[in-house]
Structure formats: C-alpha cells, structure tokens
Amino acid sequence: MARIIVITSGKGGVGKTTTSAALAMGLAQQGKRTVVIDFDVGLRNLDLIMGCERRVVYDFINVINGEANLNQALIRDKRCDHLYVLPASQTRDKDALTKEGVDRVLTELSEGYDFIVCDSPAGIEHGANMAMYFADDAVVVTNPEVSSVRDSDRMLGILSSRSRRAENGEEPISEYLLLTRYDPERVANGEMLSVDDVQEILSLKLLGVVPESKAVLNASNAGVPVILDRESDAGQAYNDMVSRYLGEDVPHRFLNPEKKGFLSRLFKG
Amino acid sequence: MGLLDYFISSRSKGSANLAKERLQILVAHDRAARDQPSYLPQLQQEILAVIRKYVDVDLSAVSVNYEQEDSHEVLELNIVLPDTAQNQA
C-alpha cells in the first residue's frame, strides 16, 4: 500500500510544483518507489519542472478515460530508477477528473509504489479537491506572507472536512508545514514573518524551511528538480525535508542570515 | 547607501509584527466562520426581512453571533432599533 501525499497551498506561485518534484525525487533517491502526479488539468507544469515534457504521450485523463493504461502514461525518470511521473492533460476540461476515476488510478498505483505525491493546483476548486481527497499526508506549502498564510489556514479547514479520511471517520490527514521563499535577512530586520510567527498562527508540524534561492529558478530553467543541486541552499533544505518526512530528526538550517563582514554591510554586499 | 539602509532598517522595524497581528485576527475570524452552521447568513437575512416589515432597520443593525462551547452552542442575535421606530409603526 502506497502512502498518498498531497502538496497543497491554496495560493498560487508559492512552490507547490517545485516541492512536489523535490519530494518525489528525494523519496525515490532513498530507494522508495515513487510516482508524482500532476493534478493541474489544463495548466500542466510538473513535466517541465521534472524535465520530461517532450516525453509526454498519454496523460492522467487518458488513463481515467480508459484511452491508455497506466504503463503507457507513466514516464520513468532518467535520473532515478524508482521515480515515475504521471502528467496532467493540457487540453481537456477539469471535470474529466472524476472522483471514481482518480480513486481507480490511485488504487492501481498503490499496489506498485511506496509513495504517491499529488501536485495540487492552486485554489479550492475541483482539481485541488481531487488532489487532497484521497491523501494520507498533506504538505501545506506557505510563503512568509499574509495572503499565503491565510490561504494555508483555509486549506487546513478543507483538509479536515472534505477528505476521504474525514468522510469515513478515519484518523485525520497528517498535516505538515513547509515554509518556502524564506529570507532570513528580512526576518532579522523585522520585515518578514518568522518561522515562529507562521507556526504560531497555523500550529502545524514544521517539515522544513526552504530559503529564497536563485537555485530554484536555475533548476526549473533546466528541468532538474532543485533537490539534485546539492551545492545549493534550497537543494539541501529540500533534502533535509525528505529525511524529516521519513522520520529522521534533522535540525532546521538556513533560518539565520549569513554572517557578513562589517565592510560588506557598509557597502551593501 | 548601504550605511543609510542599515540605520533606516533598524529604525523602521515591525512590518512583520503588523502582518502577524493582522493575520491573527483574520485567521481567528476565518476559523470562527468555518465552524458556523451554513444556514447562518440566510437566517440573518430572513430575520432582517421580518423586522423590516415593522421597523426600518439596516442590515448592519443586525448581528448574529454563534459560539460553540463544550456542551452547548450559543446563538446570539443583536438588533439595534432606530430611535424613530415608534413614529413609523
């Protein structure tokens, strides 16, 4: 039985797809059989971030409609043996994502994989609901910024009321906070909400803090999940996140500004 | 410029504090609304319609408050009647 993880946020542009790609790659690198699914029907982007956009033949909706089987639609990652991508459909309308269809695909995938990572679209519409409905775990991606934190709180309400686990009266979805685009320097200057501020408001278990980093755009430009950039702060932060998700006790890094010399501060380093 | 920034930023601390305060209020409000029964807004509308048959009150004059405690729920209605109510009756 696979564990189903939804990457959600409510607000757009906070880093859901970047996180989905990083988490899926990280889990696969630890030897877990992993599939990552793009639920953003009509606006698929996961394939671009994963760098497999030219290998898409069939998609999630084709499988749901029975026009292709799972093996035809799954794209095997060339960098990691245990990782597969199920892309979203670019053209069709969102209602094709039926609850029965999604259930069928997830059930079939559950037999052959350890983890299923669901990359949710922004918003609280159908696609987002389908991505979270079947989840066992939820990673709420949040920027240290008012609208993002507020939307995350709304998602928590939806996660606790509109999921399969909630409807069946099972143990609720385990919810984790991932803070992204964190700028320790601005936090130190009192210009940005701190990890503690956000945690005080959302009271979630903190899975990780990913610093604002040039590496993220560089990685998406190249179609390489940023977790593979071991040199970068964001790549390392995502690596820590994966270890933490798998139960390791890893201290949080990148929470404090880099120490700068007096001169570089004087001349705006 | 770097030097100037250094002094300015240390003086104008606190937009993060402002964000936090606003969020705490907003989130508390959102959460309270989340737990309310879904009929509450309509209930407010209909009560207002009944009152309006007799007195000319504004929507903002009616507040409906819902609180949930361990063993019971409190539905509180507060209606501010205008001073001229007697004249209109």
Short mmCIF file of C-alpha atoms in Angstrom, two decimals:
data_model
loop_
_atom_site.label_atom_id
_atom_site.label_comp_id
_atom_site.label_asym_id
_atom_site.label_seq_id
_atom_site.Cartn_x
_atom_site.Cartn_y
_atom_site.Cartn_z
CA MET A 1 0.00 0.00 0.00
CA ALA A 2 1.35 3.37 -1.01
CA ARG A 3 1.23 6.43 1.19
CA ILE A 4 -0.55 9.28 -0.63
CA ILE A 5 0.90 12.76 -0.05
CA VAL A 6 -0.77 15.92 -1.34
CA ILE A 7 1.25 19.08 -1.88
CA THR A 8 -1.19 21.92 -1.42
CA SER A 9 -1.34 25.64 -0.59
CA GLY A 10 -4.48 27.41 -1.76
CA LYS A 11 -2.45 30.32 -3.07
CA GLY A 12 -0.64 30.02 -6.38
CA GLY A 13 3.05 30.56 -7.02
CA VAL A 14 4.28 29.54 -3.59
CA GLY A 15 6.25 26.50 -4.75
CA LYS A 16 3.91 23.50 -4.88
CA THR A 17 5.28 22.05 -8.09
CA THR A 18 8.90 22.74 -7.09
CA THR A 19 8.18 20.97 -3.80
CA SER A 20 6.36 18.05 -5.45
CA ALA A 21 9.30 17.49 -7.79
CA ALA A 22 11.82 17.75 -4.95
CA LEU A 23 9.93 15.48 -2.57
CA ALA A 24 9.29 12.84 -5.23
CA MET A 25 12.91 12.87 -6.37
CA GLY A 26 14.17 12.79 -2.79
CA LEU A 27 11.99 9.83 -1.84
CA ALA A 28 13.00 7.94 -4.97
CA GLN A 29 16.67 8.59 -4.27
CA GLN A 30 16.20 6.98 -0.88
CA GLY A 31 15.05 3.87 -2.69
CA LYS A 32 11.31 4.40 -2.30
CA ARG A 33 9.21 3.52 -5.34
CA THR A 34 7.59 6.86 -6.04
CA VAL A 35 5.14 8.31 -8.54
CA VAL A 36 4.34 12.01 -8.77
CA ILE A 37 1.01 13.05 -10.32
CA ASP A 38 0.13 16.45 -11.78
CA PHE A 39 -3.46 17.33 -10.82
CA ASP A 40 -3.39 20.70 -12.58
CA VAL A 41 -5.51 19.72 -15.56
CA GLY A 42 -5.33 22.34 -18.29
CA LEU A 43 -2.23 24.02 -16.84
CA ARG A 44 0.25 21.19 -16.50
CA ASN A 45 3.74 22.17 -15.46
CA LEU A 46 5.15 19.34 -13.42
CA ASP A 47 6.54 17.71 -16.59
CA LEU A 48 8.51 20.92 -17.28
CA ILE A 49 9.92 21.10 -13.78
CA MET A 50 10.83 17.40 -13.98
CA GLY A 51 12.35 17.91 -17.42
CA CYS A 52 10.27 15.24 -19.18
CA GLU A 53 7.92 17.49 -21.17
CA ARG A 54 9.00 16.05 -24.51
CA ARG A 55 8.30 12.51 -23.44
CA VAL A 56 4.61 13.02 -22.63
CA VAL A 57 2.45 10.78 -24.80
CA TYR A 58 -0.54 9.92 -22.65
CA ASP A 59 -1.72 11.65 -19.51
CA PHE A 60 -3.73 11.24 -16.30
CA ILE A 61 -7.07 11.95 -18.04
CA ASN A 62 -6.31 9.40 -20.80
CA VAL A 63 -5.86 6.79 -18.07
CA ILE A 64 -9.04 7.83 -16.26
CA ASN A 65 -11.00 7.63 -19.53
CA GLY A 66 -9.50 4.24 -20.39
CA GLU A 67 -7.78 5.57 -23.52
CA ALA A 68 -4.41 4.42 -22.25
CA ASN A 69 -3.25 2.18 -19.45
CA LEU A 70 -1.04 3.31 -16.60
CA ASN A 71 2.12 1.78 -18.02
CA GLN A 72 1.68 3.76 -21.23
CA ALA A 73 1.14 7.05 -19.42
CA LEU A 74 3.79 6.81 -16.69
CA ILE A 75 7.10 8.43 -17.60
CA ARG A 76 10.16 6.89 -16.00
CA ASP A 77 12.66 9.44 -14.76
CA LYS A 78 16.03 9.13 -16.47
CA ARG A 79 17.98 10.17 -13.39
CA CYS A 80 16.40 7.90 -10.84
CA ASP A 81 15.12 4.36 -11.34
CA HIS A 82 12.41 4.44 -8.73
CA LEU A 83 10.70 7.60 -9.94
CA TYR A 84 7.75 7.92 -12.33
CA VAL A 85 5.78 10.97 -13.47
CA LEU A 86 2.10 10.97 -14.42
CA PRO A 87 1.49 14.22 -16.31
CA ALA A 88 -1.76 16.17 -16.38
CA SER A 89 -3.72 16.75 -19.52
CA GLN A 90 -3.06 20.08 -21.22
CA THR A 91 -6.27 20.50 -23.14
CA ARG A 92 -9.24 18.88 -21.53
CA ASP A 93 -11.64 20.29 -19.12
CA LYS A 94 -11.25 19.80 -15.39
CA ASP A 95 -14.45 17.82 -14.86
CA ALA A 96 -12.79 14.86 -16.57
CA LEU A 97 -11.06 14.35 -13.23
CA THR A 98 -13.82 12.25 -11.66
CA LYS A 99 -13.64 11.01 -8.10
CA GLU A 100 -14.18 7.42 -9.25
CA GLY A 101 -11.51 7.77 -11.93
CA VAL A 102 -8.93 9.24 -9.57
CA ASP A 103 -9.76 6.58 -6.99
CA ARG A 104 -9.25 3.83 -9.56
CA VAL A 105 -5.87 5.18 -10.69
CA LEU A 106 -4.62 5.72 -7.13
CA THR A 107 -5.74 2.26 -6.08
CA GLU A 108 -3.90 0.70 -9.00
CA LEU A 109 -0.76 2.74 -8.29
CA SER A 110 -0.95 1.85 -4.59
CA GLU A 111 -0.06 -1.73 -5.37
CA GLY A 112 3.23 -0.99 -7.08
CA TYR A 113 4.56 2.06 -5.26
CA ASP A 114 5.58 3.19 -1.79
CA PHE A 115 4.66 6.85 -2.21
CA ILE A 116 2.24 8.75 -4.44
CA VAL A 117 2.92 12.50 -4.49
CA CYS A 118 -0.05 14.58 -5.70
CA ASP A 119 0.84 18.04 -7.03
CA SER A 120 -2.32 20.07 -6.42
CA PRO A 121 -3.38 23.06 -8.50
CA ALA A 122 -3.84 26.38 -6.70
CA GLY A 123 -7.29 27.35 -5.47
CA ILE A 124 -10.06 25.38 -3.81
CA GLU A 125 -11.78 24.18 -6.98
CA HIS A 126 -12.36 20.67 -8.26
CA GLY A 127 -8.76 19.80 -9.18
CA ALA A 128 -7.46 20.82 -5.77
CA ASN A 129 -10.24 18.91 -4.04
CA MET A 130 -9.45 15.78 -6.03
CA ALA A 131 -5.75 16.07 -5.21
CA MET A 132 -6.40 16.22 -1.48
CA TYR A 133 -9.44 13.96 -1.18
CA PHE A 134 -7.54 10.66 -1.04
CA ALA A 135 -4.47 11.92 0.84
CA ASP A 136 -2.89 10.34 3.90
CA ASP A 137 -0.45 13.22 4.42
CA ALA A 138 -0.61 16.86 3.38
CA VAL A 139 2.29 19.24 2.94
CA VAL A 140 0.96 22.81 3.11
CA VAL A 141 3.42 24.99 1.20
CA THR A 142 3.42 28.52 2.59
CA ASN A 143 5.35 31.73 1.95
CA PRO A 144 6.01 34.01 4.94
CA GLU A 145 3.47 36.49 3.65
CA VAL A 146 -0.07 37.38 4.78
CA SER A 147 -2.16 36.10 1.87
CA SER A 148 -0.28 32.82 1.68
CA VAL A 149 -0.61 32.15 5.41
CA ARG A 150 -4.29 32.95 5.35
CA ASP A 151 -4.92 30.67 2.37
CA SER A 152 -2.97 27.89 4.06
CA ASP A 153 -5.25 28.15 7.06
CA ARG A 154 -8.26 27.86 4.78
CA MET A 155 -6.75 24.74 3.20
CA LEU A 156 -6.38 23.21 6.67
CA GLY A 157 -10.11 23.67 7.19
CA ILE A 158 -10.85 21.96 3.89
CA LEU A 159 -8.37 19.15 4.55
CA SER A 160 -10.05 18.36 7.85
CA SER A 161 -13.57 18.34 6.46
CA ARG A 162 -13.53 17.34 2.80
CA SER A 163 -11.22 14.34 2.60
CA ARG A 164 -11.90 10.64 2.33
CA ARG A 165 -10.45 10.15 5.79
CA ALA A 166 -12.79 12.80 7.23
CA GLU A 167 -15.82 11.34 5.45
CA ASN A 168 -15.07 7.80 6.62
CA GLY A 169 -14.36 8.95 10.16
CA GLU A 170 -10.79 7.63 9.95
CA GLU A 171 -7.71 9.13 11.51
CA PRO A 172 -7.34 12.63 10.01
CA ILE A 173 -4.78 13.54 7.35
CA SER A 174 -1.34 14.29 8.86
CA GLU A 175 -0.64 17.93 8.04
CA TYR A 176 2.83 19.42 7.68
CA LEU A 177 4.04 22.96 7.11
CA LEU A 178 6.71 23.73 4.54
CA LEU A 179 7.81 27.35 4.57
CA THR A 180 9.35 28.43 1.26
CA ARG A 181 10.97 31.58 -0.12
CA TYR A 182 12.22 32.36 3.37
CA ASP A 183 14.56 35.32 3.59
CA PRO A 184 16.39 35.16 6.97
CA GLU A 185 17.85 38.60 6.46
CA ARG A 186 14.48 40.26 6.10
CA VAL A 187 13.18 38.25 9.04
CA ALA A 188 16.10 39.55 11.13
CA ASN A 189 15.20 43.07 10.04
CA GLY A 190 11.61 42.57 11.12
CA GLU A 191 10.36 42.85 7.56
CA MET A 192 9.17 39.28 7.13
CA LEU A 193 7.12 36.86 9.23
CA SER A 194 9.43 34.43 11.00
CA VAL A 195 9.06 30.64 11.16
CA ASP A 196 7.82 31.04 14.73
CA ASP A 197 5.24 33.63 13.69
CA VAL A 198 3.83 31.37 10.98
CA GLN A 199 3.85 28.34 13.25
CA GLU A 200 2.11 30.27 16.00
CA ILE A 201 -0.69 31.10 13.59
CA LEU A 202 -1.04 27.78 11.78
CA SER A 203 0.17 25.43 14.56
CA LEU A 204 1.43 22.72 12.22
CA LYS A 205 4.34 20.35 12.42
CA LEU A 206 7.22 22.04 10.59
CA LEU A 207 8.59 19.83 7.83
CA GLY A 208 11.11 22.31 6.53
CA VAL A 209 12.14 25.85 5.70
CA VAL A 210 13.41 26.50 2.17
CA PRO A 211 15.28 29.77 1.79
CA GLU A 212 14.67 32.17 -1.08
CA SER A 213 17.25 30.96 -3.57
CA LYS A 214 18.44 31.58 -7.08
CA ALA A 215 18.93 27.85 -7.41
CA VAL A 216 15.16 27.30 -7.71
CA LEU A 217 14.81 29.29 -10.94
CA ASN A 218 18.04 27.85 -12.31
CA ALA A 219 16.73 24.36 -11.64
CA SER A 220 13.36 24.98 -13.25
CA ASN A 221 15.05 26.59 -16.26
CA ALA A 222 16.94 23.37 -16.76
CA GLY A 223 14.13 20.95 -15.88
CA VAL A 224 16.09 19.49 -12.98
CA PRO A 225 14.39 19.17 -9.58
CA VAL A 226 16.26 21.58 -7.29
CA ILE A 227 16.91 18.83 -4.76
CA LEU A 228 19.53 17.47 -7.18
CA ASP A 229 21.52 20.69 -6.80
CA ARG A 230 23.42 19.55 -3.73
CA GLU A 231 25.53 22.67 -3.65
CA SER A 232 22.58 24.99 -3.24
CA ASP A 233 20.88 26.02 -0.01
CA ALA A 234 17.43 25.21 -1.44
CA GLY A 235 18.58 21.78 -2.59
CA GLN A 236 19.97 20.99 0.85
CA ALA A 237 16.86 22.31 2.57
CA TYR A 238 14.68 20.03 0.42
CA ASN A 239 16.99 17.11 1.20
CA ASP A 240 16.53 17.76 4.91
CA MET A 241 12.79 17.94 4.35
CA VAL A 242 12.72 14.48 2.76
CA SER A 243 14.76 12.98 5.61
CA ARG A 244 12.43 14.58 8.13
CA TYR A 245 9.39 13.26 6.30
CA LEU A 246 10.89 9.78 6.51
CA GLY A 247 11.20 10.17 10.27
CA GLU A 248 14.79 11.32 10.73
CA ASP A 249 15.46 14.02 13.27
CA VAL A 250 17.27 16.67 11.24
CA PRO A 251 17.83 20.15 12.67
CA HIS A 252 16.47 23.09 10.66
CA ARG A 253 19.05 25.12 8.74
CA PHE A 254 19.06 28.41 6.84
CA LEU A 255 16.99 30.15 9.50
CA ASN A 256 19.53 32.84 10.26
CA PRO A 257 21.19 35.35 7.95
CA GLU A 258 24.69 34.60 6.78
CA LYS A 259 27.21 36.48 8.83
CA LYS A 260 28.53 39.39 6.85
CA GLY A 261 31.65 41.39 7.47
CA PHE A 262 31.37 45.00 8.51
CA LEU A 263 32.69 46.23 5.17
CA SER A 264 30.29 44.23 3.03
CA ARG A 265 27.45 45.53 5.13
CA LEU A 266 28.68 49.05 4.76
CA PHE A 267 28.89 48.74 1.01
CA LYS A 268 25.71 46.71 0.64
CA GLY A 269 27.07 43.23 -0.01
CA MET B 1 23.64 53.75 0.55
CA GLY B 2 24.42 50.56 2.42
CA LEU B 3 25.17 52.53 5.54
CA LEU B 4 21.97 54.52 5.20
CA ASP B 5 19.90 51.35 4.77
CA TYR B 6 21.48 49.95 7.89
CA PHE B 7 20.21 52.81 10.01
CA ILE B 8 16.83 53.09 8.35
CA SER B 9 16.02 49.41 8.63
CA SER B 10 16.92 49.35 12.30
CA ARG B 11 14.60 52.28 12.91
CA SER B 12 11.60 51.11 10.89
CA LYS B 13 11.34 47.61 12.34
CA GLY B 14 7.99 45.99 12.52
CA SER B 15 6.08 45.46 9.29
CA ALA B 16 6.35 41.75 10.14
CA ASN B 17 4.71 42.44 13.50
CA LEU B 18 1.91 44.24 11.75
CA ALA B 19 1.47 41.26 9.41
CA LYS B 20 1.34 38.89 12.34
CA GLU B 21 -1.24 40.93 14.24
CA ARG B 22 -3.47 41.27 11.17
CA LEU B 23 -3.18 37.57 10.44
CA GLN B 24 -4.01 36.51 13.97
CA ILE B 25 -7.25 38.48 13.88
CA LEU B 26 -8.12 37.36 10.37
CA VAL B 27 -7.41 33.69 10.96
CA ALA B 28 -9.39 33.67 14.21
CA HIS B 29 -12.28 35.23 12.32
CA ASP B 30 -11.99 32.75 9.42
CA ARG B 31 -11.91 29.83 11.82
CA ALA B 32 -14.97 31.03 13.72
CA ALA B 33 -16.85 31.36 10.43
CA ARG B 34 -15.69 27.88 9.36
CA ASP B 35 -17.34 26.20 12.34
CA GLN B 36 -20.63 28.02 11.96
CA PRO B 37 -23.65 26.24 10.57
CA SER B 38 -24.11 27.09 6.90
CA TYR B 39 -27.65 28.40 7.41
CA LEU B 40 -26.48 31.35 9.49
CA PRO B 41 -26.24 34.02 6.74
CA GLN B 42 -29.68 33.10 5.42
CA LEU B 43 -31.09 33.12 8.93
CA GLN B 44 -29.78 36.64 9.34
CA GLN B 45 -31.37 37.72 6.04
CA GLU B 46 -34.75 36.28 6.92
CA ILE B 47 -34.83 37.69 10.42
CA LEU B 48 -33.98 41.06 8.94
CA ALA B 49 -36.81 40.74 6.43
CA VAL B 50 -39.30 40.06 9.23
CA ILE B 51 -38.09 43.00 11.27
CA ARG B 52 -38.25 45.24 8.23
CA LYS B 53 -41.96 44.56 7.90
CA TYR B 54 -42.38 46.59 11.06
CA VAL B 55 -39.32 48.75 11.51
CA ASP B 56 -36.92 50.28 9.04
CA VAL B 57 -33.55 48.83 10.05
CA ASP B 58 -30.34 48.44 8.16
CA LEU B 59 -28.52 45.15 7.52
CA SER B 60 -25.68 46.34 9.71
CA ALA B 61 -28.11 46.80 12.60
CA VAL B 62 -28.47 43.04 12.96
CA SER B 63 -25.57 40.99 14.19
CA VAL B 64 -25.69 37.23 14.51
CA ASN B 65 -23.10 35.62 16.69
CA TYR B 66 -22.50 31.93 17.00
CA GLU B 67 -20.34 30.36 19.64
CA GLN B 68 -19.61 26.77 20.34
CA GLU B 69 -18.61 25.58 23.75
CA ASP B 70 -18.02 22.10 25.05
CA SER B 71 -21.56 21.07 25.82
CA HIS B 72 -23.69 23.77 24.22
CA GLU B 73 -23.98 26.26 21.41
CA VAL B 74 -24.98 29.90 21.77
CA LEU B 75 -26.76 31.74 19.00
CA GLU B 76 -26.82 35.40 19.88
CA LEU B 77 -28.93 37.93 17.97
CA ASN B 78 -28.40 41.61 18.44
CA ILE B 79 -30.72 44.08 16.76
CA VAL B 80 -30.30 47.81 17.09
CA LEU B 81 -33.64 49.52 16.59
CA PRO B 82 -33.58 53.09 15.29
CA ASP B 83 -34.83 55.92 17.53
CA THR B 84 -37.67 56.71 15.17
CA ALA B 85 -39.16 53.24 15.45
CA GLN B 86 -42.33 54.39 17.26
CA ASN B 87 -43.13 57.03 14.64
CA GLN B 88 -43.04 54.52 11.82
CA ALA B 89 -45.09 51.78 13.41
#
